[in-house]
Structures are given as C-alpha cells and as structure tokens.
XYZ file of C-alpha atoms in Angstrom:
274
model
C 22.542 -42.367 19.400
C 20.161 -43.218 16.310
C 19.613 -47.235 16.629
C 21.165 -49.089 13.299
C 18.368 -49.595 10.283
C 18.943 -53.507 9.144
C 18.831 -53.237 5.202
C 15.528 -55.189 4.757
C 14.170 -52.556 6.968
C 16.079 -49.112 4.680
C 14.635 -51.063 1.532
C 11.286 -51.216 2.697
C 11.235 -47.599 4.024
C 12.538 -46.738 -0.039
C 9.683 -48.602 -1.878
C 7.029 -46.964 -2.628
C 3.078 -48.758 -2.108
C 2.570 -50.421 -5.292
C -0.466 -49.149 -7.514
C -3.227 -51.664 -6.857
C -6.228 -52.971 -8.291
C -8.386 -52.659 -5.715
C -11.384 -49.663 -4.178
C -13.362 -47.700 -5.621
C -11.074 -44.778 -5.602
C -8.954 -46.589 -8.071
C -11.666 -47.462 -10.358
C -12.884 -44.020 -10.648
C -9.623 -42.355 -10.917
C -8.036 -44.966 -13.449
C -11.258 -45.024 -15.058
C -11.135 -41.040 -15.612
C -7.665 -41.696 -17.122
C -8.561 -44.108 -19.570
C -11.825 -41.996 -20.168
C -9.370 -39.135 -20.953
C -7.031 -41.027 -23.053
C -10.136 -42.661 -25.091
C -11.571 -39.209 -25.879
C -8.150 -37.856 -27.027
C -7.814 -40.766 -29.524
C -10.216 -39.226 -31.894
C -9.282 -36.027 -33.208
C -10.631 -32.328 -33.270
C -11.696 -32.670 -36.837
C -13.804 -36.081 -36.706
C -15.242 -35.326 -33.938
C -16.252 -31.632 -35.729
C -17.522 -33.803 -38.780
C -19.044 -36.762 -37.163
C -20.935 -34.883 -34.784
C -21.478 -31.736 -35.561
C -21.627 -31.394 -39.265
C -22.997 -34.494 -40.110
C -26.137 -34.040 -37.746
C -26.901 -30.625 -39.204
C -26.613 -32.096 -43.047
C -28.940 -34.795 -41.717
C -31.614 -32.660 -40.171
C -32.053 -30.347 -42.813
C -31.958 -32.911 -45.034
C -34.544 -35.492 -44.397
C -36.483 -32.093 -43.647
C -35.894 -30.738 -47.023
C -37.092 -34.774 -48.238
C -39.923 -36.131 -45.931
C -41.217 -32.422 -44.485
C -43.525 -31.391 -47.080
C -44.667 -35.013 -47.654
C -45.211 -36.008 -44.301
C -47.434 -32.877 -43.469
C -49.530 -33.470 -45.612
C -50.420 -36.956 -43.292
C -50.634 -34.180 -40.530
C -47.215 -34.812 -38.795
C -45.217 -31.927 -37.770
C -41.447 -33.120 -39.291
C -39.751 -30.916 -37.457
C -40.565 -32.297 -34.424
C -41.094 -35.533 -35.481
C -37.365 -35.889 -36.697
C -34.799 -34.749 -33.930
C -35.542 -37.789 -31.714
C -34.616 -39.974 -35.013
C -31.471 -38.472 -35.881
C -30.160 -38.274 -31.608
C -31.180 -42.429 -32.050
C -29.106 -42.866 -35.297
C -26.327 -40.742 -33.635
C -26.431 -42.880 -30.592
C -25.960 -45.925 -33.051
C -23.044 -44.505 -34.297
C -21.012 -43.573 -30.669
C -21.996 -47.209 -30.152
C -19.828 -48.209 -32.865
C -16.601 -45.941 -32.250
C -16.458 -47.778 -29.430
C -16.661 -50.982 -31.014
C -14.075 -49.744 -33.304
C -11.881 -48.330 -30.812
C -11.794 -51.984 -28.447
C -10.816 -53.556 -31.504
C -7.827 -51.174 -32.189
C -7.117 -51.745 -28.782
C -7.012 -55.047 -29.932
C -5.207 -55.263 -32.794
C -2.499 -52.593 -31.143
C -1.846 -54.881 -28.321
C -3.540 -52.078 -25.502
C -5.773 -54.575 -24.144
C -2.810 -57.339 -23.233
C -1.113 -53.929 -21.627
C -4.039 -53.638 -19.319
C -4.124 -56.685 -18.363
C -1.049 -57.309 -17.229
C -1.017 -53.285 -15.412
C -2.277 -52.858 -11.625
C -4.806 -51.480 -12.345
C -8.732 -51.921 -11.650
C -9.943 -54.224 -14.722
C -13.398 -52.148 -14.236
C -11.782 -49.120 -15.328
C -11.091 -50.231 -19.158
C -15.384 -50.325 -18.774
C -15.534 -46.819 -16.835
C -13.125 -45.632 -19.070
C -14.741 -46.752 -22.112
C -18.422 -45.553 -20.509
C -17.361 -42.506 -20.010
C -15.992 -41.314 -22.886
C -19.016 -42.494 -25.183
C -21.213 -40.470 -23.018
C -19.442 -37.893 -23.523
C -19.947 -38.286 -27.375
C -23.545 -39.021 -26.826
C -23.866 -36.190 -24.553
C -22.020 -33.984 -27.773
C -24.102 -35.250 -30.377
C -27.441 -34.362 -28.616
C -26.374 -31.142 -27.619
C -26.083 -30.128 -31.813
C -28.992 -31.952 -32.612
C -31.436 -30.431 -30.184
C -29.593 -26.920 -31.153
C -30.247 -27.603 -34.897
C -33.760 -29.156 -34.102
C -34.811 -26.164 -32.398
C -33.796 -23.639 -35.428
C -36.195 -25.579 -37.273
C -39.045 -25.967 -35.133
C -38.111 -28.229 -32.621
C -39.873 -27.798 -28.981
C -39.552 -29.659 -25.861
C -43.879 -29.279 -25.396
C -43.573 -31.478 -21.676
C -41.066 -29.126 -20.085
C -37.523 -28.992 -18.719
C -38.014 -32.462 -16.764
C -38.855 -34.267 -19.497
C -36.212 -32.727 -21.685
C -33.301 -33.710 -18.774
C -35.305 -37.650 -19.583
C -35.207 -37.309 -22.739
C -31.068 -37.000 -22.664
C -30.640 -39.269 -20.144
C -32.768 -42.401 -22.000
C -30.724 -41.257 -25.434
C -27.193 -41.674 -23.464
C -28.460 -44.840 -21.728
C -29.629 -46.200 -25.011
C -25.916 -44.911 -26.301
C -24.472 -47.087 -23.331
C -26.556 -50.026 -24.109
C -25.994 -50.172 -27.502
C -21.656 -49.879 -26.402
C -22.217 -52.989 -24.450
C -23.099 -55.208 -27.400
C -21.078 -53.468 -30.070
C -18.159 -53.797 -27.516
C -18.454 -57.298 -27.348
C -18.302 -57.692 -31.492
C -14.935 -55.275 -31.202
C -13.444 -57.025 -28.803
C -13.483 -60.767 -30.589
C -11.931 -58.729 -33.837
C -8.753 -57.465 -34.518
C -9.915 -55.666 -37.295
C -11.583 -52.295 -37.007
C -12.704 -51.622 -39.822
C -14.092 -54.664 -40.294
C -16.360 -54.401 -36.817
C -17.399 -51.073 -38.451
C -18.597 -52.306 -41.794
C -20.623 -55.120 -40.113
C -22.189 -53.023 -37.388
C -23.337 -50.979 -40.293
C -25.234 -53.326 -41.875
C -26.605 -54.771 -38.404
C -27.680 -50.963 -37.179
C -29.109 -49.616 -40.947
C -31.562 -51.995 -41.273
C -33.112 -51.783 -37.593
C -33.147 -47.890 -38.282
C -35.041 -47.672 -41.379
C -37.530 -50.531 -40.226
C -38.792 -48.364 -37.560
C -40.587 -45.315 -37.017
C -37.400 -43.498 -36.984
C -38.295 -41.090 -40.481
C -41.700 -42.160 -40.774
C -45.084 -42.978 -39.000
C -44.976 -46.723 -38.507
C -48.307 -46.833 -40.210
C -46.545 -45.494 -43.069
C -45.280 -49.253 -43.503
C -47.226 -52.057 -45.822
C -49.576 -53.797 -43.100
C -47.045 -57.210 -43.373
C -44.188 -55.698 -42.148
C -45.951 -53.147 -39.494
C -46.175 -55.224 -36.651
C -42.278 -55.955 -36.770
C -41.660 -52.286 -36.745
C -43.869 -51.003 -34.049
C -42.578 -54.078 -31.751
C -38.868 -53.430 -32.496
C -36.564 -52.169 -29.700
C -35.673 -48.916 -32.088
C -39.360 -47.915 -31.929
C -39.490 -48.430 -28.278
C -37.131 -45.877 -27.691
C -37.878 -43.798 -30.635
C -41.565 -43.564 -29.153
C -40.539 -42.871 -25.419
C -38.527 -39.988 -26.874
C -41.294 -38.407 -28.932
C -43.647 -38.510 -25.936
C -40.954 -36.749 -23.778
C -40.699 -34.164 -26.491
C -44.529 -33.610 -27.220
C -45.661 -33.906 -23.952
C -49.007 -36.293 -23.253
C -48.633 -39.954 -21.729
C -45.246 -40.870 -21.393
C -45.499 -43.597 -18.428
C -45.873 -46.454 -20.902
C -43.258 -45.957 -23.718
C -41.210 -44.745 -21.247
C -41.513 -48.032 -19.381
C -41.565 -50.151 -22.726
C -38.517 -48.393 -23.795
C -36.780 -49.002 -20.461
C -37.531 -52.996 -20.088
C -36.527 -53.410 -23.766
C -33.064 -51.877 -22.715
C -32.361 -53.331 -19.593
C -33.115 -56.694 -20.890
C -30.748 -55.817 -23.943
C -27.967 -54.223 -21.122
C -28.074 -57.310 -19.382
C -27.845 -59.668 -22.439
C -24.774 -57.113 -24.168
C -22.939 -57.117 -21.141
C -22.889 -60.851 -20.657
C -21.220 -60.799 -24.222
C -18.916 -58.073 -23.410
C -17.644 -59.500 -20.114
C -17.344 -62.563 -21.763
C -15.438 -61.462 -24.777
C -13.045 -59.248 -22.696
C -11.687 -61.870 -20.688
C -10.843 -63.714 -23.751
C -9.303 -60.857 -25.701
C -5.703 -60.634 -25.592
C-alpha cells in the first residue's frame, strides 16, 4: 500500500524549478534569445539598405570623387578606402544599438527585464551579439565590393581574419558608449541625431578619405593622434601588408582604454534606466 503524499509535499512535486538568474548556461542561452529577438527587430529591407546598398553607393562613390585625385599624390584609392567605409559602418551598428536601448526604453522593455528571472548579463550578450552580427554583415559587402574594385588583402589570410576581428571589436567598443547615451534617453531618434553629429566630425577629421598629411599643418597633429586614425591605420597595415605590430598595438590600447571607460557609463546608466 502506496504511503499517503501530505499536500505540501503533492504541491511541491507539481511546481516546476523556477527560471533563475544565475550560471553561465543561463547567460548564454537567454543571451542568444535576446540576441535573436534584437536582430529580428530590424527588418529585411533596412537591413538590405543600411548595409548592403548603402556601402556599395559609398564605395563607388568616394571612388568616383577622391580616386583620380588622390592618385595623383600616389595613393592607390581603392585600397586606401575599404578600411574607411568598414570604420564608418562600424559607427553606424554602434548607433542602432544606441537607438534600439532607448526604444527599449521608451517601450518599457528594459523595466520588463528587470523585473524577469533572468541573467541581467544577457540584455549585454544579447545586445553584443546581435551588433556583431551587423558588423560582421556590413564587412562582409564591403570587402566584396572593395575587392571588385581593386581591393587586396597584400598580408594574407591571417591578417585579413585581424583585420575583421579589430573592425567588430571597434563595432563593440563603440556599442558600449553609444549604449550608455541610449539608455539615459527615451527618445530614439533623438540619441540618433546627436550621435550623428558626435561620430561625423571624428570621421572626417581623420585619415578616414584622405592621407592625414592631406590636412593644413594646424589641425594635423589632432588627426593623426585621434582614436579613428588609430584604428583606421592598424587596418590599412593589415590590408597592405608591412609593419603592423605598432598600429596594431596603438589601435588596441586606444580601445581598451575607451571599452573600459564606455562600459563604466553603460553599466552605470543601465542600472538607472527604468
């Protein structure tokens, strides 16, 4: 004869473990979620435009501009520009996600998280992931469209597999600090419209379309120290081969110190966001 169950003990045996915060497993796994859902909030047709089309117009465009003019200064344009436009690109995944946390925002997603069992990392997996999976889109057509016009990796298939990985970690630095200007706003667009006019400026003072020596000799200095230019030259010598131990390095340090700083302001701003 089967022993009586005391009702505390028949409830107990009903309920299901609750979802929990805690282990890695959940932080990968609910981070893959969110990752999904934040890659399935922008649709087949702006992603087509933003990163497909809009590289191509771009390449052949400055091209069509800057290549006749620039060779005769000696520089090759069509290898010269492809690193430029994957940097601008990566300046612009950087701000869909700044766009996106303060949609979040203004929607009321972020409270929901909060107050959900669920790992508080994976809003940042989630988030990481999906903008490096933009990134990772974006170089993809621009290397394909640099190479129609006379783009070539010159250092090999090493430094090409560098060369995407310090444009996506660049993409993922910049995220940190655009993320923490999207999360203190509830409006999107506005986050978008002053990221703009942060990110434009940095751009076109660099080396990013032209030689930095290209510059008048009082603003030089301010371009070739710039962050943009670090990274802009670290991906040029990846590309054309030669030294690449020192920009590589200079490029690095200037975006771990910026990781460090962004992420500070990101953490920061996130627990205050409701």
């Amino acid at each position: 004869m089967t022993p009586p169950t005391s009702p505390a003990a028949a409830i107990a045996a009903t309920v299901r473990p609750p979802v929990t915060e805690k282990g890695l497993r959940n932080l990968l796994e609910q981070g893959l979620l969110l990752a999904g859902r934040n890659v399935r909030l922008t649709s087949v047709a702006d992603t087509v435009s933003t990163m497909v089309v809009f590289p191509v117009i771009f390449v052949f465009g400055f091209l069509a501009i800057f290549g006749n003019l620039l060779a005769a200064r000696g520089v090759d344009y069509a290898q010269f520009l492809p690193p430029a436009i994957v940097v601008q690109w990566m300046f612009s995944v950087a701000i869909s996600a700044a766009f996106f946390f303060a949609t979040d925002r203004r929607t009321g997603m972020l409270a929901r998280y909060r107050a959900m069992a669920i790992n508080r990392g994976a809003v940042v997996v989630g988030r990481m992931a999906a903008d490096s999976l933009r990134a990772l889109l974006a170089i993809v057509v621009i290397l394909a469209v640099g190479h129609v016009a006379g783009f070539r990796f010159q250092a090999g298939p090493l430094a090409a597999l560098a060369f995407v990985a310090l444009s996506v970690g660049f993409a993922l630095t910049l995220s940190a600090g655009t993320s923490a200007v999207g999360l203190a706003s509830r409006d999107p667009e506005a986050v978008s419209s002053t990221l703009h006019t942060v990110y434009l400026p940095l751009l076109m003072v660099s080396s990013a379309f032209v030689p930095a020596d290209a510059f008048p000799a009082w603003i030089e200095p301010f371009v070739r120290a710039q962050p943009v230019t670090a990274v802009l030259d670290a991906l040029r010598a990846l590309a054309d081969g030669g030294p690449t131990a020192e920009p590589v390095a200079r490029a690095v340090l200037w975006m771990a110190g910026l990781l460090a700083l962004f992420s500070l302001a990101a953490v920061r701003a996130f627990r205050r966001a409701t």
